[in-house]
Amino acid sequence: MIQKAAEILESSKSLFVLTGAGISAESGIPTFRGTDGLWKNYSATDLATPEAFEKNPELVWEWYHWRQGIILKAEPNPAHFAVAELEKKFNNFLLLTQNVDNLHRRAGSKKVLELHGNIFRARCLSCGRIVHHQIEPGKEINNLPKCDCEGLLRPDIVWFGEQIPQDIWQASLEFLSAADTSIICGTSGIVWPAAAIPEMAKKNRAKIIEINLEPTPISSIVDVSILGKAGEILPLIIQTLNTNI
Ligand code: OAD
């Protein structure tokens, strides 16, 4: 399977990569679904909707600050570095991530679009300004984060029931329509609109390589499904590639 994935990449001219929480799991960041997933222990309705924020902004901020703390202690893992390496090998490359943890950038990825926002950004509900927002580990936060204009800041994350950023989605679709290969890594493949990407790639006759610990709803349509840890599989694929592709 590794060999087949490498052969597909060797004959590709443009590569689209879609990642989800699974690619950051080996960095110690919890995924959303599965036995230890965040949505097993926390309610998305209470924490990741505009209504939840309206009702209890303190609770929502507490949860995002807690997640920031976990992410700040984490380091990119070999899977993030492998994706950054692939970007160097392909002139035509785009990474679309559903993750908000910034680990792809920290690993060196440059052509990366974030579909669900970024946990280190906040947006003012009054003036719309987007600001960098990061906790200082160990320092308690007592007040709700405010903008310079005194408006309330909210996490710059796409919550359930909200529209994804249309510019990012359009740019992704445009790239996808011309990409001859897609890698889908560490995503359960059930959250829309990212869940539509494999079908779209298939319609464009692109080859699809999936890397996941377990089969997903998209496994039946992909060309190569590799079951295993992203941090082990992606570096192995790169090692198997002919040096100059
Ligand atoms: P999920 O938690 O739904 O799925 C994570 C996937 O990663 C699962 O299919 C796991 O089998 C797989 N996985 C776990 N560890 C892995 C590893 N080491 N290597 C490879 N695969 C591994 O996460 P997403 O698909 O990213 O949205 O979820 C999509 C969206 O749903 C998230 O962006 C989040 C959530 O609600 C928002 O918060 C806006």
Tab-separated table of N, CA and C in Angstrom, residues 2 6 8-9 18 32 41 68 70 82 95 102 113 129-130 133 139 157 165 167 169 175 178 184 207 211 222-223 243:
chain	number	residue	atom	x	y	z
A	2	ILE	N	1.950	1.225	0.822
A	2	ILE	CA	2.863	2.368	0.872
A	2	ILE	C	3.469	2.571	-0.519
A	6	ALA	N	3.144	5.742	-3.017
A	6	ALA	CA	4.333	6.445	-3.532
A	6	ALA	C	4.280	6.517	-5.057
A	8	ILE	N	1.632	6.562	-6.971
A	8	ILE	CA	0.615	7.567	-7.353
A	8	ILE	C	1.223	8.968	-7.255
A	9	LEU	N	1.920	9.217	-6.151
A	9	LEU	CA	2.511	10.556	-5.965
A	9	LEU	C	3.575	10.844	-7.019
A	18	LEU	N	-5.938	17.042	2.531
A	18	LEU	CA	-6.957	17.417	3.528
A	18	LEU	C	-6.604	16.722	4.836
A	32	PHE	N	-11.903	14.602	18.052
A	32	PHE	CA	-13.271	14.942	18.458
A	32	PHE	C	-14.146	13.722	18.679
A	41	ASN	N	-16.808	13.627	25.857
A	41	ASN	CA	-16.818	14.166	27.229
A	41	ASN	C	-17.377	15.573	27.339
A	68	GLN	N	-6.268	25.651	24.256
A	68	GLN	CA	-5.026	26.373	23.898
A	68	GLN	C	-3.861	25.863	24.738
A	70	ILE	N	-3.370	22.939	26.064
A	70	ILE	CA	-2.908	21.624	25.581
A	70	ILE	C	-2.072	21.813	24.319
A	82	ALA	N	6.018	15.710	7.505
A	82	ALA	CA	5.945	15.029	6.206
A	82	ALA	C	5.074	15.838	5.234
A	95	LEU	N	-2.717	22.581	1.021
A	95	LEU	CA	-3.146	21.862	2.219
A	95	LEU	C	-4.368	22.565	2.788
A	102	ASN	N	-2.765	25.146	14.510
A	102	ASN	CA	-1.575	25.830	13.984
A	102	ASN	C	-0.358	24.926	13.803
A	113	LEU	N	-4.522	26.320	4.139
A	113	LEU	CA	-5.772	27.054	4.400
A	113	LEU	C	-6.489	26.368	5.564
A	129	ARG	N	-13.059	43.143	14.139
A	129	ARG	CA	-11.606	43.019	14.034
A	129	ARG	C	-11.145	41.622	14.469
A	130	ILE	N	-10.117	41.138	13.766
A	130	ILE	CA	-9.565	39.828	14.130
A	130	ILE	C	-8.217	40.056	14.796
A	133	HIS	N	-4.875	35.987	19.814
A	133	HIS	CA	-5.324	35.817	21.198
A	133	HIS	C	-4.749	34.528	21.769
A	139	LYS	N	-1.121	31.441	33.930
A	139	LYS	CA	-1.720	32.702	34.408
A	139	LYS	C	-3.241	32.595	34.300
A	157	ILE	N	-13.353	30.679	15.405
A	157	ILE	CA	-13.529	29.261	15.068
A	157	ILE	C	-14.889	29.155	14.388
A	165	PRO	N	-15.634	29.904	5.992
A	165	PRO	CA	-15.174	31.058	5.215
A	165	PRO	C	-15.239	30.751	3.709
A	167	ASP	N	-14.208	32.359	1.040
A	167	ASP	CA	-13.006	32.542	0.216
A	167	ASP	C	-12.104	31.307	0.292
A	169	TRP	N	-13.057	28.227	1.075
A	169	TRP	CA	-13.720	27.088	0.450
A	169	TRP	C	-13.600	27.180	-1.078
A	175	PHE	N	-8.566	24.747	-6.491
A	175	PHE	CA	-7.345	23.935	-6.559
A	175	PHE	C	-7.705	22.466	-6.787
A	178	ALA	N	-8.325	20.981	-10.226
A	178	ALA	CA	-7.195	20.740	-11.132
A	178	ALA	C	-6.171	19.763	-10.545
A	184	ILE	N	-6.042	12.275	1.981
A	184	ILE	CA	-7.018	12.589	3.029
A	184	ILE	C	-6.509	11.920	4.299
A	207	LYS	N	-6.687	10.731	-8.149
A	207	LYS	CA	-6.383	9.569	-7.311
A	207	LYS	C	-6.488	10.014	-5.853
A	211	ILE	N	-5.283	8.045	4.712
A	211	ILE	CA	-4.497	7.517	5.839
A	211	ILE	C	-5.312	7.744	7.105
A	222	VAL	N	-11.801	5.431	-2.165
A	222	VAL	CA	-10.417	5.891	-2.394
A	222	VAL	C	-9.616	4.842	-3.171
A	223	ASP	N	-8.502	5.257	-3.744
A	223	ASP	CA	-7.661	4.325	-4.510
A	223	ASP	C	-6.761	3.517	-3.590
A	243	THR	N	13.604	10.185	-5.324
A	243	THR	CA	14.021	11.479	-4.763
A	243	THR	C	13.496	12.693	-5.517
